[in-house]
Amino acid sequence: MKAYNEIFENNKKWVASKKATNKDFFKHLSEGQSPEVLYIGCSDSRVSAEEMTGMDPGEMFVHRNIANVVSNNDLSAASVIEYAVDVLQVKHVVVCGHYYCGGVLAAMKPQDLGILNPWLRNIRDVYRLHQAELDSISDEDAKYRRLVELNVQEQCINVIKTAVLQKHYLNTGFPNVHGWVFDIHTGELIDLKIDFDDKLKHIQEIYDLGKEINKK
Ligand code: CO
C-alpha cells in the first residue's frame, strides 16, 4: 500500500505526464466540462470508475455511494442526475455495480447496522421484488451475484423514474440508461444489456412524469 505522503509526489508526476502529452491539458480542463457519461457506482475502493473505463478528466460525471443506490429521497443523487441530464446533457447514464459488493452482502444478512439500516433497506427492497427468483437459487455465491445484478437493474429503473430523465429522453432521444457490473475477479466490465425502451415504457405506465403540468 502506498504511504499517505506519496500522494502529493504522485500528483506532481501526474501533472508532468499530462503536460508532456498535451501542454494545454489543464488550461483546457479549466475552460469547462462536457462529459457524455454520468456514472453512478459503488464507493468501493477496488472499483475505480475512470481507471477501469479509460476515461480522462472531463469525460465522465461521477456519483458514488455504498452499493450504487439511487434512492428516492437522496438529495445528493437526485441533484447529480438533474445536473448531469439537464445542464450537462449527458448522452448516457450508467449504473455500475460490482460482484462481491459489501453493501449487497450486508443487506443479505439479518443484522442491525444502525444508520446503514435505511440505506441497505433499498437493497432489501430489491430482494423482496425478486424474492421468487433469488430464493430459487440454492448456491449462496450465485445468489449474491444475482442480487448485485438485480440491484443494478432496479437502480437503473429508479433513474428512469425521475422527471428529468423522462422529459429529456422524450424531447431529445437522450440519455440512454445502462446497467453494468464490474467483475472484481477478472477486471471485466459486463454490460447487463438492460432494455431501456422497454423499461421506460413499463415505468411510464405508473410513474409518468414526462408531461408538463398545464399552466393556467
Ligand atoms: Co460495493
JSON list of C-alpha atoms and ligand atoms in Angstrom, two decimals:
[
{"chain": "A", "resi": 1, "resn": "MET", "atom": "CA", "xyz": [0.00, 0.00, 0.00]},
{"chain": "A", "resi": 2, "resn": "LYS", "atom": "CA", "xyz": [1.21, 3.48, -0.85]},
{"chain": "A", "resi": 3, "resn": "ALA", "atom": "CA", "xyz": [2.06, 5.78, 2.02]},
{"chain": "A", "resi": 4, "resn": "TYR", "atom": "CA", "xyz": [-0.13, 8.83, 2.52]},
{"chain": "A", "resi": 5, "resn": "ASN", "atom": "CA", "xyz": [2.75, 11.20, 1.89]},
{"chain": "A", "resi": 6, "resn": "GLU", "atom": "CA", "xyz": [3.30, 9.71, -1.58]},
{"chain": "A", "resi": 7, "resn": "ILE", "atom": "CA", "xyz": [0.03, 11.21, -2.78]},
{"chain": "A", "resi": 8, "resn": "PHE", "atom": "CA", "xyz": [1.38, 14.71, -3.45]},
{"chain": "A", "resi": 9, "resn": "GLU", "atom": "CA", "xyz": [4.50, 13.31, -5.08]},
{"chain": "A", "resi": 10, "resn": "ASN", "atom": "CA", "xyz": [2.29, 11.18, -7.32]},
{"chain": "A", "resi": 11, "resn": "ASN", "atom": "CA", "xyz": [0.24, 14.25, -8.15]},
{"chain": "A", "resi": 12, "resn": "LYS", "atom": "CA", "xyz": [3.32, 16.13, -9.33]},
{"chain": "A", "resi": 13, "resn": "LYS", "atom": "CA", "xyz": [4.28, 13.22, -11.59]},
{"chain": "A", "resi": 14, "resn": "TRP", "atom": "CA", "xyz": [0.75, 13.04, -12.96]},
{"chain": "A", "resi": 15, "resn": "VAL", "atom": "CA", "xyz": [0.71, 16.76, -13.78]},
{"chain": "A", "resi": 16, "resn": "ALA", "atom": "CA", "xyz": [4.05, 16.38, -15.57]},
{"chain": "A", "resi": 17, "resn": "SER", "atom": "CA", "xyz": [2.88, 13.36, -17.57]},
{"chain": "A", "resi": 18, "resn": "LYS", "atom": "CA", "xyz": [-0.34, 15.08, -18.66]},
{"chain": "A", "resi": 19, "resn": "LYS", "atom": "CA", "xyz": [1.59, 18.19, -19.74]},
{"chain": "A", "resi": 20, "resn": "ALA", "atom": "CA", "xyz": [4.10, 16.04, -21.61]},
{"chain": "A", "resi": 21, "resn": "THR", "atom": "CA", "xyz": [1.38, 14.69, -23.90]},
{"chain": "A", "resi": 22, "resn": "ASN", "atom": "CA", "xyz": [-0.58, 17.96, -24.11]},
{"chain": "A", "resi": 23, "resn": "LYS", "atom": "CA", "xyz": [0.91, 21.16, -22.73]},
{"chain": "A", "resi": 24, "resn": "ASP", "atom": "CA", "xyz": [-2.55, 22.81, -22.64]},
{"chain": "A", "resi": 25, "resn": "PHE", "atom": "CA", "xyz": [-4.21, 19.90, -20.81]},
{"chain": "A", "resi": 26, "resn": "PHE", "atom": "CA", "xyz": [-5.04, 21.84, -17.64]},
{"chain": "A", "resi": 27, "resn": "LYS", "atom": "CA", "xyz": [-5.81, 25.07, -19.48]},
{"chain": "A", "resi": 28, "resn": "HIS", "atom": "CA", "xyz": [-8.38, 23.10, -21.49]},
{"chain": "A", "resi": 29, "resn": "LEU", "atom": "CA", "xyz": [-9.76, 21.46, -18.30]},
{"chain": "A", "resi": 30, "resn": "SER", "atom": "CA", "xyz": [-10.26, 24.87, -16.68]},
{"chain": "A", "resi": 31, "resn": "GLU", "atom": "CA", "xyz": [-12.47, 26.01, -19.56]},
{"chain": "A", "resi": 32, "resn": "GLY", "atom": "CA", "xyz": [-15.36, 23.70, -18.61]},
{"chain": "A", "resi": 33, "resn": "GLN", "atom": "CA", "xyz": [-16.71, 20.18, -18.88]},
{"chain": "A", "resi": 34, "resn": "SER", "atom": "CA", "xyz": [-18.93, 18.39, -21.36]},
{"chain": "A", "resi": 35, "resn": "PRO", "atom": "CA", "xyz": [-18.93, 14.75, -20.26]},
{"chain": "A", "resi": 36, "resn": "GLU", "atom": "CA", "xyz": [-21.04, 12.30, -22.29]},
{"chain": "A", "resi": 37, "resn": "VAL", "atom": "CA", "xyz": [-21.49, 9.84, -19.44]},
{"chain": "A", "resi": 38, "resn": "LEU", "atom": "CA", "xyz": [-22.98, 10.02, -15.98]},
{"chain": "A", "resi": 39, "resn": "TYR", "atom": "CA", "xyz": [-21.56, 7.13, -13.94]},
{"chain": "A", "resi": 40, "resn": "ILE", "atom": "CA", "xyz": [-23.29, 6.05, -10.73]},
{"chain": "A", "resi": 41, "resn": "GLY", "atom": "CA", "xyz": [-21.20, 3.43, -8.95]},
{"chain": "A", "resi": 42, "resn": "CYS", "atom": "CA", "xyz": [-20.19, 1.95, -5.62]},
{"chain": "A", "resi": 43, "resn": "SER", "atom": "CA", "xyz": [-17.78, 3.73, -3.26]},
{"chain": "A", "resi": 44, "resn": "ASP", "atom": "CA", "xyz": [-15.75, 0.50, -3.00]},
{"chain": "A", "resi": 45, "resn": "SER", "atom": "CA", "xyz": [-12.03, 1.36, -3.35]},
{"chain": "A", "resi": 46, "resn": "ARG", "atom": "CA", "xyz": [-11.50, -1.54, -5.76]},
{"chain": "A", "resi": 47, "resn": "VAL", "atom": "CA", "xyz": [-13.93, -0.18, -8.34]},
{"chain": "A", "resi": 48, "resn": "SER", "atom": "CA", "xyz": [-12.15, 2.76, -9.85]},
{"chain": "A", "resi": 49, "resn": "ALA", "atom": "CA", "xyz": [-14.56, 4.41, -12.28]},
{"chain": "A", "resi": 50, "resn": "GLU", "atom": "CA", "xyz": [-12.18, 6.34, -14.52]},
{"chain": "A", "resi": 51, "resn": "GLU", "atom": "CA", "xyz": [-9.28, 3.89, -14.48]},
{"chain": "A", "resi": 52, "resn": "MET", "atom": "CA", "xyz": [-11.29, 0.81, -15.49]},
{"chain": "A", "resi": 53, "resn": "THR", "atom": "CA", "xyz": [-13.08, 2.68, -18.30]},
{"chain": "A", "resi": 54, "resn": "GLY", "atom": "CA", "xyz": [-10.05, 4.57, -19.61]},
{"chain": "A", "resi": 55, "resn": "MET", "atom": "CA", "xyz": [-11.85, 7.87, -19.16]},
{"chain": "A", "resi": 56, "resn": "ASP", "atom": "CA", "xyz": [-9.86, 11.09, -18.84]},
{"chain": "A", "resi": 57, "resn": "PRO", "atom": "CA", "xyz": [-10.73, 14.04, -16.60]},
{"chain": "A", "resi": 58, "resn": "GLY", "atom": "CA", "xyz": [-13.67, 15.88, -18.15]},
{"chain": "A", "resi": 59, "resn": "GLU", "atom": "CA", "xyz": [-15.16, 12.79, -19.81]},
{"chain": "A", "resi": 60, "resn": "MET", "atom": "CA", "xyz": [-17.32, 11.27, -17.07]},
{"chain": "A", "resi": 61, "resn": "PHE", "atom": "CA", "xyz": [-19.55, 12.82, -14.39]},
{"chain": "A", "resi": 62, "resn": "VAL", "atom": "CA", "xyz": [-19.33, 10.56, -11.34]},
{"chain": "A", "resi": 63, "resn": "HIS", "atom": "CA", "xyz": [-21.52, 9.80, -8.33]},
{"chain": "A", "resi": 64, "resn": "ARG", "atom": "CA", "xyz": [-20.58, 7.04, -5.90]},
{"chain": "A", "resi": 65, "resn": "ASN", "atom": "CA", "xyz": [-22.19, 5.70, -2.76]},
{"chain": "A", "resi": 66, "resn": "ILE", "atom": "CA", "xyz": [-22.48, 2.40, -0.91]},
{"chain": "A", "resi": 67, "resn": "ALA", "atom": "CA", "xyz": [-23.84, -0.24, -3.32]},
{"chain": "A", "resi": 68, "resn": "ASN", "atom": "CA", "xyz": [-24.66, 2.23, -6.16]},
{"chain": "A", "resi": 69, "resn": "VAL", "atom": "CA", "xyz": [-28.11, 3.06, -4.87]},
{"chain": "A", "resi": 70, "resn": "VAL", "atom": "CA", "xyz": [-30.45, 5.63, -6.46]},
{"chain": "A", "resi": 71, "resn": "SER", "atom": "CA", "xyz": [-32.77, 6.34, -3.57]},
{"chain": "A", "resi": 72, "resn": "ASN", "atom": "CA", "xyz": [-35.96, 8.34, -3.93]},
{"chain": "A", "resi": 73, "resn": "ASN", "atom": "CA", "xyz": [-35.17, 10.69, -1.06]},
{"chain": "A", "resi": 74, "resn": "ASP", "atom": "CA", "xyz": [-31.41, 11.09, -1.64]},
{"chain": "A", "resi": 75, "resn": "LEU", "atom": "CA", "xyz": [-30.95, 14.76, -2.46]},
{"chain": "A", "resi": 76, "resn": "SER", "atom": "CA", "xyz": [-27.33, 14.19, -3.47]},
{"chain": "A", "resi": 77, "resn": "ALA", "atom": "CA", "xyz": [-28.05, 11.56, -6.14]},
{"chain": "A", "resi": 78, "resn": "ALA", "atom": "CA", "xyz": [-31.12, 13.49, -7.33]},
{"chain": "A", "resi": 79, "resn": "SER", "atom": "CA", "xyz": [-29.05, 16.66, -7.75]},
{"chain": "A", "resi": 80, "resn": "VAL", "atom": "CA", "xyz": [-26.32, 14.80, -9.63]},
{"chain": "A", "resi": 81, "resn": "ILE", "atom": "CA", "xyz": [-28.87, 13.28, -12.02]},
{"chain": "A", "resi": 82, "resn": "GLU", "atom": "CA", "xyz": [-30.69, 16.62, -12.52]},
{"chain": "A", "resi": 83, "resn": "TYR", "atom": "CA", "xyz": [-27.45, 18.49, -13.24]},
{"chain": "A", "resi": 84, "resn": "ALA", "atom": "CA", "xyz": [-25.95, 15.80, -15.48]},
{"chain": "A", "resi": 85, "resn": "VAL", "atom": "CA", "xyz": [-29.09, 15.34, -17.58]},
{"chain": "A", "resi": 86, "resn": "ASP", "atom": "CA", "xyz": [-30.48, 18.89, -17.69]},
{"chain": "A", "resi": 87, "resn": "VAL", "atom": "CA", "xyz": [-27.33, 21.05, -17.69]},
{"chain": "A", "resi": 88, "resn": "LEU", "atom": "CA", "xyz": [-24.50, 18.83, -18.92]},
{"chain": "A", "resi": 89, "resn": "GLN", "atom": "CA", "xyz": [-26.89, 16.94, -21.25]},
{"chain": "A", "resi": 90, "resn": "VAL", "atom": "CA", "xyz": [-25.09, 13.61, -20.92]},
{"chain": "A", "resi": 91, "resn": "LYS", "atom": "CA", "xyz": [-25.87, 11.03, -23.59]},
{"chain": "A", "resi": 92, "resn": "HIS", "atom": "CA", "xyz": [-25.60, 8.01, -21.29]},
{"chain": "A", "resi": 93, "resn": "VAL", "atom": "CA", "xyz": [-26.43, 7.30, -17.66]},
{"chain": "A", "resi": 94, "resn": "VAL", "atom": "CA", "xyz": [-24.69, 4.23, -16.28]},
{"chain": "A", "resi": 95, "resn": "VAL", "atom": "CA", "xyz": [-25.38, 2.42, -13.02]},
{"chain": "A", "resi": 96, "resn": "CYS", "atom": "CA", "xyz": [-22.39, 0.19, -12.29]},
{"chain": "A", "resi": 97, "resn": "GLY", "atom": "CA", "xyz": [-22.43, -2.44, -9.55]},
{"chain": "A", "resi": 98, "resn": "HIS", "atom": "CA", "xyz": [-19.76, -5.00, -8.78]},
{"chain": "A", "resi": 99, "resn": "TYR", "atom": "CA", "xyz": [-19.62, -8.63, -7.68]},
{"chain": "A", "resi": 100, "resn": "TYR", "atom": "CA", "xyz": [-18.60, -9.08, -4.04]},
{"chain": "A", "resi": 101, "resn": "CYS", "atom": "CA", "xyz": [-20.14, -5.74, -3.06]},
{"chain": "A", "resi": 102, "resn": "GLY", "atom": "CA", "xyz": [-20.00, -5.43, 0.73]},
{"chain": "A", "resi": 103, "resn": "GLY", "atom": "CA", "xyz": [-23.16, -3.31, 0.78]},
{"chain": "A", "resi": 104, "resn": "VAL", "atom": "CA", "xyz": [-25.15, -6.00, -1.03]},
{"chain": "A", "resi": 105, "resn": "LEU", "atom": "CA", "xyz": [-23.72, -8.73, 1.23]},
{"chain": "A", "resi": 106, "resn": "ALA", "atom": "CA", "xyz": [-24.64, -6.73, 4.35]},
{"chain": "A", "resi": 107, "resn": "ALA", "atom": "CA", "xyz": [-28.22, -6.43, 3.07]},
{"chain": "A", "resi": 108, "resn": "MET", "atom": "CA", "xyz": [-28.40, -10.24, 2.70]},
{"chain": "A", "resi": 109, "resn": "LYS", "atom": "CA", "xyz": [-27.59, -10.79, 6.37]},
{"chain": "A", "resi": 110, "resn": "PRO", "atom": "CA", "xyz": [-30.05, -10.49, 9.26]},
{"chain": "A", "resi": 111, "resn": "GLN", "atom": "CA", "xyz": [-28.38, -7.81, 11.34]},
{"chain": "A", "resi": 112, "resn": "ASP", "atom": "CA", "xyz": [-28.89, -4.31, 12.75]},
{"chain": "A", "resi": 113, "resn": "LEU", "atom": "CA", "xyz": [-26.30, -1.96, 11.25]},
{"chain": "A", "resi": 114, "resn": "GLY", "atom": "CA", "xyz": [-27.52, 1.31, 12.77]},
{"chain": "A", "resi": 115, "resn": "ILE", "atom": "CA", "xyz": [-27.55, 4.25, 10.38]},
{"chain": "A", "resi": 116, "resn": "LEU", "atom": "CA", "xyz": [-26.82, 1.86, 7.50]},
{"chain": "A", "resi": 117, "resn": "ASN", "atom": "CA", "xyz": [-30.23, 0.18, 8.00]},
{"chain": "A", "resi": 118, "resn": "PRO", "atom": "CA", "xyz": [-32.30, 2.66, 5.95]},
{"chain": "A", "resi": 119, "resn": "TRP", "atom": "CA", "xyz": [-29.65, 2.73, 3.23]},
{"chain": "A", "resi": 120, "resn": "LEU", "atom": "CA", "xyz": [-29.39, -1.05, 2.96]},
{"chain": "A", "resi": 121, "resn": "ARG", "atom": "CA", "xyz": [-33.17, -1.31, 3.02]},
{"chain": "A", "resi": 122, "resn": "ASN", "atom": "CA", "xyz": [-33.06, -0.13, -0.59]},
{"chain": "A", "resi": 123, "resn": "ILE", "atom": "CA", "xyz": [-31.25, -3.38, -1.40]},
{"chain": "A", "resi": 124, "resn": "ARG", "atom": "CA", "xyz": [-33.53, -5.48, 0.80]},
{"chain": "A", "resi": 125, "resn": "ASP", "atom": "CA", "xyz": [-36.39, -3.96, -1.23]},
{"chain": "A", "resi": 126, "resn": "VAL", "atom": "CA", "xyz": [-34.69, -5.23, -4.40]},
{"chain": "A", "resi": 127, "resn": "TYR", "atom": "CA", "xyz": [-34.54, -8.69, -2.80]},
{"chain": "A", "resi": 128, "resn": "ARG", "atom": "CA", "xyz": [-38.25, -8.52, -1.95]},
{"chain": "A", "resi": 129, "resn": "LEU", "atom": "CA", "xyz": [-39.16, -7.52, -5.52]},
{"chain": "A", "resi": 130, "resn": "HIS", "atom": "CA", "xyz": [-37.24, -10.53, -6.86]},
{"chain": "A", "resi": 131, "resn": "GLN", "atom": "CA", "xyz": [-37.69, -12.92, -3.95]},
{"chain": "A", "resi": 132, "resn": "ALA", "atom": "CA", "xyz": [-39.08, -15.81, -6.00]},
{"chain": "A", "resi": 133, "resn": "GLU", "atom": "CA", "xyz": [-36.07, -15.83, -8.33]},
{"chain": "A", "resi": 134, "resn": "LEU", "atom": "CA", "xyz": [-33.46, -15.27, -5.60]},
{"chain": "A", "resi": 135, "resn": "ASP", "atom": "CA", "xyz": [-34.91, -17.85, -3.21]},
{"chain": "A", "resi": 136, "resn": "SER", "atom": "CA", "xyz": [-34.81, -20.43, -6.00]},
{"chain": "A", "resi": 137, "resn": "ILE", "atom": "CA", "xyz": [-31.00, -20.10, -6.24]},
{"chain": "A", "resi": 138, "resn": "SER", "atom": "CA", "xyz": [-29.51, -22.55, -3.73]},
{"chain": "A", "resi": 139, "resn": "ASP", "atom": "CA", "xyz": [-25.86, -21.63, -4.28]},
{"chain": "A", "resi": 140, "resn": "GLU", "atom": "CA", "xyz": [-25.17, -18.67, -1.94]},
{"chain": "A", "resi": 141, "resn": "ASP", "atom": "CA", "xyz": [-22.44, -17.22, -4.16]},
{"chain": "A", "resi": 142, "resn": "ALA", "atom": "CA", "xyz": [-24.66, -17.35, -7.25]},
{"chain": "A", "resi": 143, "resn": "LYS", "atom": "CA", "xyz": [-27.50, -15.74, -5.27]},
{"chain": "A", "resi": 144, "resn": "TYR", "atom": "CA", "xyz": [-25.15, -12.95, -4.12]},
{"chain": "A", "resi": 145, "resn": "ARG", "atom": "CA", "xyz": [-24.01, -12.28, -7.69]},
{"chain": "A", "resi": 146, "resn": "ARG", "atom": "CA", "xyz": [-27.59, -12.27, -8.97]},
{"chain": "A", "resi": 147, "resn": "LEU", "atom": "CA", "xyz": [-28.65, -9.77, -6.29]},
{"chain": "A", "resi": 148, "resn": "VAL", "atom": "CA", "xyz": [-25.79, -7.50, -7.41]},
{"chain": "A", "resi": 149, "resn": "GLU", "atom": "CA", "xyz": [-27.18, -7.66, -10.98]},
{"chain": "A", "resi": 150, "resn": "LEU", "atom": "CA", "xyz": [-30.79, -7.14, -9.90]},
{"chain": "A", "resi": 151, "resn": "ASN", "atom": "CA", "xyz": [-29.75, -4.21, -7.73]},
{"chain": "A", "resi": 152, "resn": "VAL", "atom": "CA", "xyz": [-28.13, -2.57, -10.77]},
{"chain": "A", "resi": 153, "resn": "GLN", "atom": "CA", "xyz": [-31.31, -3.20, -12.77]},
{"chain": "A", "resi": 154, "resn": "GLU", "atom": "CA", "xyz": [-33.57, -1.72, -10.09]},
{"chain": "A", "resi": 155, "resn": "GLN", "atom": "CA", "xyz": [-31.34, 1.34, -9.63]},
{"chain": "A", "resi": 156, "resn": "CYS", "atom": "CA", "xyz": [-31.49, 1.90, -13.42]},
{"chain": "A", "resi": 157, "resn": "ILE", "atom": "CA", "xyz": [-35.28, 1.80, -13.08]},
{"chain": "A", "resi": 158, "resn": "ASN", "atom": "CA", "xyz": [-35.02, 4.36, -10.26]},
{"chain": "A", "resi": 159, "resn": "VAL", "atom": "CA", "xyz": [-33.09, 6.66, -12.62]},
{"chain": "A", "resi": 160, "resn": "ILE", "atom": "CA", "xyz": [-35.81, 6.17, -15.24]},
{"chain": "A", "resi": 161, "resn": "LYS", "atom": "CA", "xyz": [-38.46, 7.13, -12.67]},
{"chain": "A", "resi": 162, "resn": "THR", "atom": "CA", "xyz": [-37.11, 10.71, -12.47]},
{"chain": "A", "resi": 163, "resn": "ALA", "atom": "CA", "xyz": [-38.92, 13.50, -14.29]},
{"chain": "A", "resi": 164, "resn": "VAL", "atom": "CA", "xyz": [-35.70, 14.97, -15.69]},
{"chain": "A", "resi": 165, "resn": "LEU", "atom": "CA", "xyz": [-34.76, 11.69, -17.36]},
{"chain": "A", "resi": 166, "resn": "GLN", "atom": "CA", "xyz": [-38.22, 11.08, -18.82]},
{"chain": "A", "resi": 167, "resn": "LYS", "atom": "CA", "xyz": [-38.61, 14.62, -20.15]},
{"chain": "A", "resi": 168, "resn": "HIS", "atom": "CA", "xyz": [-35.16, 14.79, -21.71]},
{"chain": "A", "resi": 169, "resn": "TYR", "atom": "CA", "xyz": [-35.47, 11.40, -23.32]},
{"chain": "A", "resi": 170, "resn": "LEU", "atom": "CA", "xyz": [-38.91, 12.16, -24.79]},
{"chain": "A", "resi": 171, "resn": "ASN", "atom": "CA", "xyz": [-37.72, 15.54, -26.11]},
{"chain": "A", "resi": 172, "resn": "THR", "atom": "CA", "xyz": [-34.27, 14.63, -27.41]},
{"chain": "A", "resi": 173, "resn": "GLY", "atom": "CA", "xyz": [-33.86, 10.84, -27.51]},
{"chain": "A", "resi": 174, "resn": "PHE", "atom": "CA", "xyz": [-31.18, 11.08, -24.80]},
{"chain": "A", "resi": 175, "resn": "PRO", "atom": "CA", "xyz": [-29.88, 9.96, -22.40]},
{"chain": "A", "resi": 176, "resn": "ASN", "atom": "CA", "xyz": [-29.96, 6.19, -22.53]},
{"chain": "A", "resi": 177, "resn": "VAL", "atom": "CA", "xyz": [-29.69, 4.27, -19.27]},
{"chain": "A", "resi": 178, "resn": "HIS", "atom": "CA", "xyz": [-27.30, 1.33, -18.99]},
{"chain": "A", "resi": 179, "resn": "GLY", "atom": "CA", "xyz": [-26.60, -1.23, -16.27]},
{"chain": "A", "resi": 180, "resn": "TRP", "atom": "CA", "xyz": [-23.07, -2.59, -15.82]},
{"chain": "A", "resi": 181, "resn": "VAL", "atom": "CA", "xyz": [-21.38, -4.97, -13.42]},
{"chain": "A", "resi": 182, "resn": "PHE", "atom": "CA", "xyz": [-17.65, -4.91, -12.71]},
{"chain": "A", "resi": 183, "resn": "ASP", "atom": "CA", "xyz": [-16.29, -8.40, -12.09]},
{"chain": "A", "resi": 184, "resn": "ILE", "atom": "CA", "xyz": [-13.62, -7.98, -9.44]},
{"chain": "A", "resi": 185, "resn": "HIS", "atom": "CA", "xyz": [-12.25, -11.49, -10.12]},
{"chain": "A", "resi": 186, "resn": "THR", "atom": "CA", "xyz": [-11.38, -10.76, -13.75]},
{"chain": "A", "resi": 187, "resn": "GLY", "atom": "CA", "xyz": [-11.38, -6.97, -14.03]},
{"chain": "A", "resi": 188, "resn": "GLU", "atom": "CA", "xyz": [-14.00, -7.25, -16.76]},
{"chain": "A", "resi": 189, "resn": "LEU", "atom": "CA", "xyz": [-16.85, -4.82, -17.20]},
{"chain": "A", "resi": 190, "resn": "ILE", "atom": "CA", "xyz": [-20.12, -6.57, -18.10]},
{"chain": "A", "resi": 191, "resn": "ASP", "atom": "CA", "xyz": [-22.98, -4.79, -19.86]},
{"chain": "A", "resi": 192, "resn": "LEU", "atom": "CA", "xyz": [-26.24, -6.25, -18.49]},
{"chain": "A", "resi": 193, "resn": "LYS", "atom": "CA", "xyz": [-27.93, -5.03, -21.71]},
{"chain": "A", "resi": 194, "resn": "ILE", "atom": "CA", "xyz": [-30.93, -3.60, -19.93]},
{"chain": "A", "resi": 195, "resn": "ASP", "atom": "CA", "xyz": [-33.73, -2.93, -22.45]},
{"chain": "A", "resi": 196, "resn": "PHE", "atom": "CA", "xyz": [-34.04, 0.80, -21.79]},
{"chain": "A", "resi": 197, "resn": "ASP", "atom": "CA", "xyz": [-37.04, 1.48, -24.07]},
{"chain": "A", "resi": 198, "resn": "ASP", "atom": "CA", "xyz": [-38.97, -1.45, -22.62]},
{"chain": "A", "resi": 199, "resn": "LYS", "atom": "CA", "xyz": [-38.21, -0.38, -19.03]},
{"chain": "A", "resi": 200, "resn": "LEU", "atom": "CA", "xyz": [-39.18, 3.25, -19.80]},
{"chain": "A", "resi": 201, "resn": "LYS", "atom": "CA", "xyz": [-42.48, 2.16, -21.36]},
{"chain": "A", "resi": 202, "resn": "HIS", "atom": "CA", "xyz": [-43.27, -0.03, -18.37]},
{"chain": "A", "resi": 203, "resn": "ILE", "atom": "CA", "xyz": [-42.27, 2.66, -15.85]},
{"chain": "A", "resi": 204, "resn": "GLN", "atom": "CA", "xyz": [-44.37, 5.30, -17.57]},
{"chain": "A", "resi": 205, "resn": "GLU", "atom": "CA", "xyz": [-47.50, 3.19, -17.08]},
{"chain": "A", "resi": 206, "resn": "ILE", "atom": "CA", "xyz": [-47.27, 4.20, -13.40]},
{"chain": "A", "resi": 207, "resn": "TYR", "atom": "CA", "xyz": [-44.54, 6.81, -12.90]},
{"chain": "A", "resi": 208, "resn": "ASP", "atom": "CA", "xyz": [-45.27, 9.01, -15.93]},
{"chain": "A", "resi": 209, "resn": "LEU", "atom": "CA", "xyz": [-43.67, 12.42, -15.20]},
{"chain": "A", "resi": 210, "resn": "GLY", "atom": "CA", "xyz": [-42.82, 13.23, -18.80]},
{"chain": "A", "resi": 211, "resn": "LYS", "atom": "CA", "xyz": [-45.56, 15.74, -19.42]},
{"chain": "A", "resi": 212, "resn": "GLU", "atom": "CA", "xyz": [-45.65, 19.35, -18.32]},
{"chain": "A", "resi": 213, "resn": "ILE", "atom": "CA", "xyz": [-48.42, 20.41, -15.96]},
{"chain": "A", "resi": 214, "resn": "ASN", "atom": "CA", "xyz": [-50.86, 22.63, -17.87]},
{"chain": "A", "resi": 215, "resn": "LYS", "atom": "CA", "xyz": [-50.09, 26.16, -16.75]},
{"chain": "A", "resi": 216, "resn": "LYS", "atom": "CA", "xyz": [-53.11, 28.34, -16.05]},
{"chain": "B", "resi": 1, "resn": "CO", "atom": "CO", "xyz": [-19.86, -2.17, -3.40]}
]
